[in-house]
Amino acid sequence: MSLSDAIENFAYSPEIEKLFKEKQELEFLSCNQDGANGEIILAKNKQLDRDVAIKIYDHEKDPVVHEPTLVARINHENVLKVHDAGLLATGKYSTSYYVMECAEESLKSYLSKRSISTQLALKLFKDLLKGLSCFHSKEFNLIHRDLKPDNLLIESDCLKIGDFGSVKQLNSSNKSFVSKHSILYRPPESFGTSGFFDKKSDIYQAGIILAELLGCSLSTDGESYLSRRDKVKYEALQKQGDKAIFIDKVIENRICTQKLINYDNFPLYIDSKLKAIVRKMVCSYEKRFNSISDVLSALSKYESTKKNWVEDREGNIILEQYKGKDYQIIFDKGFYLIKHRKNSLNFIQMPNTNGFETKESAYKALIRIIT
């Protein structure tokens, strides 16, 4: 498919054509709208013989040096490398682009296709923290402002921060104005007439991502956040625009009262200590972790006692390599059974354990046995 055919119905068609006309070294490959704000174009740099991703997006005009040019100086394994950036058009908004390295898929796509162990979840989370630590360092003094699974990329089980359209360099006040993308990931301090973002706001968004890595995903169905009373008011509204505003207000209230995450929705093997780290990342501004190093310190203390759990597609729970054994809770013939194995042999039912009526009771029994 030719470039003109592929982008015929795109909002940014003129800008995309202009970019490829000016950048003769780029060869169009395909389009990839994987949850991004704006357009993602996949291309090949013929001179360097490597595939690249090009983000084209609108942003408000402001006197601040534009964001990707700031990120381009970063060379970190957990931050997508920006090769080029520039302005394509100006009007009510400005339209810019940046060219970055390709990655296999977004974290959103990655989590939708597989169940991951707690060990891998925490490894990916630490990748995120390492990349953010580079952003927040004195050398760069940047904040991302739009951390979410769509904007994080996975390459060979390594997480990299991407999508730099909302990145800002902090001034002497160490605060920035609000980025209004993705209300589900906005921190409490971003709302209201005096709303702002700073480094602790990035920590909040990272906390939401930690919850999702651990199996507590956020619903993208706005109506799912409505209480019974809310639904009555919602159904009384006639215009779709009014309904959307109402849902946003309900979500805002949940965020500001720390009720966005339902901690009962975590897998039962996510213990209270790990949930406490999530809570301290997504709590009110004053009580939140002050820095990435504080989060890493809390995580280091937790990891000394952690167990590596995973839940497969059938809902079976497995504890991997705990004191030389694997353990499994499996549903069979109307009951939950506890099984174990050593040295990768077949799972066999543990002696002196009967069938359990609930997964939770089987889990509690397993914990008693192994501790």
Short mmCIF file of C-alpha atoms in Angstrom, two decimals:
data_model
loop_
_atom_site.label_atom_id
_atom_site.label_comp_id
_atom_site.label_asym_id
_atom_site.label_seq_id
_atom_site.Cartn_x
_atom_site.Cartn_y
_atom_site.Cartn_z
CA MET A 1 0.00 0.00 0.00
CA SER A 2 1.31 3.44 -0.94
CA LEU A 3 1.69 6.27 1.53
CA SER A 4 -1.11 8.34 -0.06
CA ASP A 5 -3.53 5.39 0.01
CA ALA A 6 -2.69 4.53 3.64
CA ILE A 7 -3.21 8.05 4.98
CA GLU A 8 -6.07 9.13 2.73
CA ASN A 9 -8.57 9.45 5.59
CA PHE A 10 -6.13 10.57 8.29
CA ALA A 11 -6.54 13.92 10.01
CA TYR A 12 -2.80 14.51 9.57
CA SER A 13 -2.55 13.53 5.87
CA PRO A 14 -0.94 16.82 4.70
CA GLU A 15 1.56 16.83 7.56
CA ILE A 16 2.50 13.19 6.98
CA GLU A 17 3.04 13.78 3.25
CA LYS A 18 5.15 16.85 4.06
CA LEU A 19 7.29 14.85 6.49
CA PHE A 20 8.08 12.05 4.02
CA LYS A 21 8.77 14.57 1.27
CA GLU A 22 11.28 16.42 3.43
CA LYS A 23 12.83 13.28 4.96
CA GLN A 24 13.89 11.35 1.89
CA GLU A 25 15.75 8.81 4.02
CA LEU A 26 12.43 7.56 5.46
CA GLU A 27 10.47 4.82 3.70
CA PHE A 28 6.81 4.37 4.72
CA LEU A 29 5.94 0.89 6.00
CA SER A 30 2.57 0.99 7.76
CA CYS A 31 0.35 2.79 10.26
CA ASN A 32 -0.06 1.71 13.86
CA GLN A 33 -2.73 3.43 15.98
CA ASP A 34 -2.08 1.36 19.11
CA GLY A 35 -3.98 3.54 21.57
CA ALA A 36 -1.86 6.61 20.83
CA ASN A 37 -3.03 10.24 20.86
CA GLY A 38 -2.27 11.31 17.32
CA GLU A 39 -0.87 9.01 14.64
CA ILE A 40 1.92 6.46 14.76
CA ILE A 41 3.66 5.72 11.47
CA LEU A 42 6.09 2.82 11.07
CA ALA A 43 8.91 3.52 8.64
CA LYS A 44 12.39 2.43 7.67
CA ASN A 45 15.42 4.68 7.78
CA LYS A 46 17.10 3.62 4.56
CA GLN A 47 20.42 5.24 5.39
CA LEU A 48 20.73 3.51 8.77
CA ASP A 49 18.89 0.34 7.68
CA ARG A 50 16.64 0.24 10.74
CA ASP A 51 12.92 0.48 11.45
CA VAL A 52 11.61 3.52 13.30
CA ALA A 53 8.30 4.75 14.69
CA ILE A 54 7.09 8.29 13.96
CA LYS A 55 4.63 10.05 16.26
CA ILE A 56 2.58 12.91 14.76
CA TYR A 57 0.40 14.85 17.17
CA ASP A 58 -1.14 18.21 18.09
CA HIS A 59 -0.12 20.26 21.10
CA GLU A 60 -0.83 23.69 22.50
CA LYS A 61 1.47 26.47 21.43
CA ASP A 62 3.66 27.67 24.24
CA PRO A 63 7.08 29.28 24.65
CA VAL A 64 8.61 26.16 26.20
CA VAL A 65 11.23 24.36 24.12
CA HIS A 66 9.32 21.50 22.55
CA GLU A 67 9.33 18.23 24.41
CA PRO A 68 10.96 15.59 22.13
CA THR A 69 14.02 17.78 21.64
CA LEU A 70 14.54 17.54 25.41
CA VAL A 71 14.08 13.76 25.49
CA ALA A 72 16.44 13.29 22.52
CA ARG A 73 19.40 13.91 24.84
CA ILE A 74 18.47 10.92 27.01
CA ASN A 75 20.34 7.68 26.40
CA HIS A 76 18.82 5.15 28.81
CA GLU A 77 17.84 1.52 28.31
CA ASN A 78 14.34 2.16 29.72
CA VAL A 79 13.54 5.22 27.59
CA LEU A 80 12.78 4.93 23.88
CA LYS A 81 15.53 6.65 21.95
CA VAL A 82 14.38 9.75 20.02
CA HIS A 83 16.33 10.16 16.76
CA ASP A 84 14.71 13.28 15.34
CA ALA A 85 11.93 15.81 16.05
CA GLY A 86 10.41 18.85 14.43
CA LEU A 87 7.43 21.12 13.78
CA LEU A 88 5.12 20.37 10.84
CA ALA A 89 2.37 22.99 11.03
CA THR A 90 1.00 25.80 13.16
CA GLY A 91 -2.57 27.00 13.57
CA LYS A 92 -4.92 26.94 16.52
CA TYR A 93 -2.63 24.15 17.72
CA SER A 94 0.84 23.17 16.61
CA THR A 95 1.48 19.83 14.90
CA SER A 96 4.84 18.21 15.59
CA TYR A 97 6.55 14.89 14.99
CA TYR A 98 9.31 12.86 16.49
CA VAL A 99 11.13 9.79 15.21
CA MET A 100 11.98 7.09 17.73
CA GLU A 101 13.19 3.52 17.88
CA CYS A 102 10.67 0.73 17.34
CA ALA A 103 9.53 -1.66 20.05
CA GLU A 104 7.62 -4.94 19.85
CA GLU A 105 4.34 -3.76 21.40
CA SER A 106 2.73 -1.54 24.00
CA LEU A 107 2.36 -2.64 27.61
CA LYS A 108 -1.41 -2.56 27.07
CA SER A 109 -1.14 -5.07 24.24
CA TYR A 110 1.44 -7.14 26.14
CA LEU A 111 -0.79 -7.55 29.21
CA SER A 112 -3.84 -8.37 27.09
CA LYS A 113 -2.13 -11.42 25.61
CA ARG A 114 -0.58 -13.12 28.63
CA SER A 115 -0.60 -13.62 32.36
CA ILE A 116 2.64 -12.50 33.97
CA SER A 117 4.19 -13.59 37.24
CA THR A 118 4.63 -11.23 40.17
CA GLN A 119 8.37 -11.49 39.59
CA LEU A 120 8.09 -10.28 35.99
CA ALA A 121 5.54 -7.63 36.99
CA LEU A 122 7.96 -6.15 39.52
CA LYS A 123 10.85 -6.39 37.06
CA LEU A 124 8.88 -4.38 34.47
CA PHE A 125 7.83 -1.92 37.17
CA LYS A 126 11.46 -1.38 38.17
CA ASP A 127 12.27 -0.75 34.49
CA LEU A 128 9.64 2.01 34.59
CA LEU A 129 11.09 3.47 37.79
CA LYS A 130 14.62 3.46 36.36
CA GLY A 131 13.47 5.32 33.26
CA LEU A 132 11.52 7.81 35.36
CA SER A 133 14.51 8.31 37.62
CA CYS A 134 16.46 9.43 34.57
CA PHE A 135 13.67 11.85 33.61
CA HIS A 136 13.57 13.27 37.15
CA SER A 137 17.33 13.60 37.54
CA LYS A 138 18.99 16.99 38.01
CA GLU A 139 20.52 16.65 34.56
CA PHE A 140 17.14 16.58 32.76
CA ASN A 141 14.53 17.69 35.35
CA LEU A 142 11.68 16.37 33.17
CA ILE A 143 8.23 15.01 33.97
CA HIS A 144 6.28 12.73 31.63
CA ARG A 145 2.67 13.66 32.60
CA ASP A 146 1.02 10.90 30.53
CA LEU A 147 2.19 7.55 31.86
CA LYS A 148 -0.23 4.75 30.96
CA PRO A 149 0.05 1.26 29.42
CA ASP A 150 -0.52 2.67 25.90
CA ASN A 151 2.58 4.85 26.25
CA LEU A 152 4.94 2.20 27.64
CA LEU A 153 6.61 -0.20 25.24
CA ILE A 154 7.90 -3.74 25.67
CA GLU A 155 10.97 -5.09 23.91
CA SER A 156 12.23 -8.57 24.90
CA ASP A 157 10.56 -8.35 28.33
CA CYS A 158 12.15 -4.95 28.92
CA LEU A 159 9.91 -1.93 29.54
CA LYS A 160 10.70 1.41 27.91
CA ILE A 161 9.00 4.76 28.41
CA GLY A 162 7.62 6.21 25.19
CA ASP A 163 5.20 8.83 23.82
CA PHE A 164 6.83 12.12 24.75
CA GLY A 165 4.09 14.48 23.58
CA SER A 166 3.29 15.60 27.15
CA VAL A 167 6.84 15.75 28.54
CA LYS A 168 7.79 19.04 30.18
CA GLN A 169 10.96 20.44 31.67
CA LEU A 170 10.28 21.85 35.12
CA ASN A 171 11.02 25.46 35.95
CA SER A 172 12.16 26.96 39.25
CA SER A 173 8.80 26.17 40.86
CA ASN A 174 9.26 22.46 40.01
CA LYS A 175 5.63 22.37 38.83
CA SER A 176 3.99 22.29 35.42
CA PHE A 177 0.52 22.94 34.10
CA VAL A 178 -1.93 20.07 33.69
CA SER A 179 -1.88 17.50 30.91
CA LYS A 180 -5.52 16.54 30.40
CA HIS A 181 -5.05 13.25 28.55
CA SER A 182 -6.47 10.02 29.99
CA ILE A 183 -8.56 11.07 32.99
CA LEU A 184 -8.19 7.58 34.53
CA TYR A 185 -4.47 8.25 35.08
CA ARG A 186 -4.70 11.86 36.26
CA PRO A 187 -3.56 12.44 39.86
CA PRO A 188 -5.74 14.30 42.41
CA GLU A 189 -3.57 17.43 42.32
CA SER A 190 -4.23 17.88 38.59
CA PHE A 191 -7.88 18.86 39.08
CA GLY A 192 -9.34 22.27 39.87
CA THR A 193 -8.37 25.79 38.86
CA SER A 194 -5.00 25.50 40.59
CA GLY A 195 -4.25 22.01 39.28
CA PHE A 196 -0.65 21.09 38.53
CA PHE A 197 1.73 18.24 37.67
CA ASP A 198 5.14 17.55 39.17
CA LYS A 199 7.43 14.59 39.83
CA LYS A 200 5.07 13.17 42.46
CA SER A 201 2.35 13.21 39.78
CA ASP A 202 4.48 10.84 37.68
CA ILE A 203 4.81 8.65 40.79
CA TYR A 204 1.00 8.55 41.06
CA GLN A 205 0.65 7.41 37.45
CA ALA A 206 3.38 4.81 37.95
CA GLY A 207 1.38 3.50 40.94
CA ILE A 208 -1.68 2.97 38.75
CA ILE A 209 0.52 1.07 36.31
CA LEU A 210 1.90 -1.09 39.14
CA ALA A 211 -1.67 -2.03 40.06
CA GLU A 212 -2.31 -3.07 36.46
CA LEU A 213 0.93 -5.05 36.25
CA LEU A 214 -0.18 -6.94 39.36
CA GLY A 215 -3.51 -7.88 37.78
CA CYS A 216 -5.85 -5.09 38.94
CA SER A 217 -6.75 -3.46 35.63
CA LEU A 218 -8.77 -0.28 35.28
CA SER A 219 -12.02 -0.52 33.36
CA THR A 220 -12.19 1.65 30.25
CA ASP A 221 -16.00 1.57 30.44
CA GLY A 222 -16.89 4.88 32.06
CA GLU A 223 -20.31 3.64 33.15
CA SER A 224 -18.70 0.95 35.31
CA TYR A 225 -17.63 3.70 37.75
CA LEU A 226 -21.19 4.85 38.37
CA SER A 227 -22.93 4.01 41.65
CA ARG A 228 -26.65 3.21 41.69
CA ARG A 229 -27.41 6.83 42.55
CA ASP A 230 -25.07 8.03 39.82
CA LYS A 231 -26.80 5.81 37.25
CA VAL A 232 -30.18 7.41 37.99
CA LYS A 233 -28.75 10.89 37.35
CA TYR A 234 -26.80 9.65 34.33
CA GLU A 235 -29.85 8.09 32.66
CA ALA A 236 -31.81 11.32 33.15
CA LEU A 237 -29.33 13.21 30.95
CA GLN A 238 -30.34 13.56 27.31
CA LYS A 239 -27.18 14.73 25.56
CA GLN A 240 -24.17 12.46 25.05
CA GLY A 241 -21.86 15.37 25.82
CA ASP A 242 -23.52 15.90 29.20
CA LYS A 243 -23.26 12.19 29.93
CA ALA A 244 -19.52 12.21 29.14
CA ILE A 245 -18.97 15.21 31.42
CA PHE A 246 -20.94 13.48 34.19
CA ILE A 247 -18.82 10.32 33.95
CA ASP A 248 -15.62 12.39 34.04
CA LYS A 249 -16.85 14.12 37.21
CA VAL A 250 -17.60 10.76 38.85
CA ILE A 251 -14.13 9.46 37.96
CA GLU A 252 -12.56 12.71 39.20
CA ASN A 253 -14.32 12.27 42.54
CA ARG A 254 -13.10 8.68 42.80
CA ILE A 255 -9.55 9.81 42.10
CA CYS A 256 -9.65 12.65 44.61
CA THR A 257 -11.07 10.39 47.34
CA GLN A 258 -8.62 7.55 46.57
CA LYS A 259 -11.42 5.21 45.47
CA LEU A 260 -10.43 4.64 41.86
CA ILE A 261 -8.65 1.34 42.55
CA ASN A 262 -10.73 -1.46 44.02
CA TYR A 263 -8.19 -3.36 46.11
CA ASP A 264 -10.54 -6.36 46.29
CA ASN A 265 -9.92 -6.85 42.57
CA PHE A 266 -6.25 -7.75 43.02
CA PRO A 267 -5.44 -11.45 42.65
CA LEU A 268 -5.69 -13.05 46.09
CA TYR A 269 -1.94 -13.75 46.20
CA ILE A 270 -1.05 -10.03 46.09
CA ASP A 271 -0.31 -9.48 49.75
CA SER A 272 -1.00 -6.50 51.98
CA LYS A 273 2.63 -5.29 51.90
CA LEU A 274 2.62 -4.98 48.13
CA LYS A 275 -0.81 -3.34 48.14
CA ALA A 276 0.56 -0.86 50.70
CA ILE A 277 3.20 0.24 48.18
CA VAL A 278 0.49 0.81 45.59
CA ARG A 279 -1.61 2.75 48.12
CA LYS A 280 1.29 5.03 49.02
CA MET A 281 1.91 5.76 45.35
CA VAL A 282 -1.70 6.69 44.53
CA CYS A 283 -2.76 8.38 47.77
CA SER A 284 -3.23 12.12 48.31
CA TYR A 285 -0.36 14.36 47.28
CA GLU A 286 0.82 15.09 50.83
CA LYS A 287 1.03 11.40 51.87
CA ARG A 288 2.55 10.08 48.65
CA PHE A 289 6.13 8.88 48.15
CA ASN A 290 8.31 11.94 47.61
CA SER A 291 10.71 10.47 45.06
CA ILE A 292 11.47 7.49 42.85
CA SER A 293 14.28 6.51 45.22
CA ASP A 294 11.73 6.26 48.05
CA VAL A 295 9.61 3.90 45.95
CA LEU A 296 12.64 1.78 45.03
CA SER A 297 13.65 1.59 48.69
CA ALA A 298 10.19 0.33 49.72
CA LEU A 299 10.24 -2.16 46.86
CA SER A 300 13.69 -3.44 47.85
CA LYS A 301 12.47 -4.15 51.38
CA TYR A 302 9.44 -5.98 50.03
CA GLU A 303 11.39 -8.10 47.55
CA SER A 304 13.42 -9.73 50.30
CA THR A 305 10.27 -11.62 51.32
CA LYS A 306 8.34 -11.87 48.04
CA LYS A 307 7.05 -15.07 46.44
CA ASN A 308 6.73 -15.56 42.69
CA TRP A 309 3.07 -16.19 41.85
CA VAL A 310 1.35 -16.45 38.48
CA GLU A 311 -2.22 -17.15 37.41
CA ASP A 312 -2.66 -18.95 34.09
CA ARG A 313 -5.43 -18.50 31.52
CA GLU A 314 -7.49 -21.28 33.14
CA GLY A 315 -7.41 -19.49 36.50
CA ASN A 316 -5.00 -21.92 38.12
CA ILE A 317 -2.58 -20.32 40.59
CA ILE A 318 1.05 -21.37 40.61
CA LEU A 319 3.77 -20.52 43.14
CA GLU A 320 7.07 -20.98 41.33
CA GLN A 321 10.30 -22.21 42.93
CA TYR A 322 9.50 -21.64 46.56
CA LYS A 323 12.10 -23.48 48.64
CA GLY A 324 12.83 -25.81 45.73
CA LYS A 325 9.23 -26.65 44.82
CA ASP A 326 6.42 -25.42 42.60
CA TYR A 327 2.89 -25.33 44.02
CA GLN A 328 -0.42 -25.21 42.18
CA ILE A 329 -4.04 -24.52 43.07
CA ILE A 330 -6.24 -26.09 40.39
CA PHE A 331 -10.00 -26.51 39.97
CA ASP A 332 -10.89 -30.14 39.33
CA LYS A 333 -14.23 -31.99 39.54
CA GLY A 334 -15.96 -29.27 41.51
CA PHE A 335 -13.18 -28.60 44.04
CA TYR A 336 -9.93 -26.67 44.33
CA LEU A 337 -6.93 -28.94 44.85
CA ILE A 338 -3.43 -28.15 46.11
CA LYS A 339 -0.65 -29.83 44.15
CA HIS A 340 3.14 -29.66 44.20
CA ARG A 341 6.15 -30.83 42.25
CA LYS A 342 9.92 -30.85 42.51
CA ASN A 343 12.55 -30.72 39.78
CA SER A 344 9.94 -30.03 37.07
CA LEU A 345 8.18 -33.37 37.53
CA ASN A 346 4.42 -33.67 37.13
CA PHE A 347 2.20 -31.97 39.70
CA ILE A 348 0.73 -34.36 42.27
CA GLN A 349 -1.82 -33.64 44.99
CA MET A 350 -0.28 -32.78 48.32
CA PRO A 351 -0.93 -35.36 51.04
CA ASN A 352 -3.39 -34.57 53.82
CA THR A 353 -5.22 -31.95 51.73
CA ASN A 354 -8.83 -32.43 50.75
CA GLY A 355 -10.72 -30.56 48.04
CA PHE A 356 -11.58 -26.95 48.90
CA GLU A 357 -14.83 -25.25 47.96
CA THR A 358 -13.21 -21.89 47.15
CA LYS A 359 -9.94 -20.77 45.64
CA GLU A 360 -9.40 -18.45 48.60
CA SER A 361 -9.69 -21.28 51.16
CA ALA A 362 -7.24 -23.38 49.14
CA TYR A 363 -4.84 -20.43 48.96
CA LYS A 364 -5.00 -19.86 52.72
CA ALA A 365 -4.37 -23.56 53.33
CA LEU A 366 -1.33 -23.49 51.02
CA ILE A 367 0.10 -20.46 52.81
CA ARG A 368 -0.28 -22.25 56.15
CA ILE A 369 1.49 -25.32 54.78
CA ILE A 370 4.49 -23.55 53.28
CA THR A 371 5.04 -21.10 56.16
#
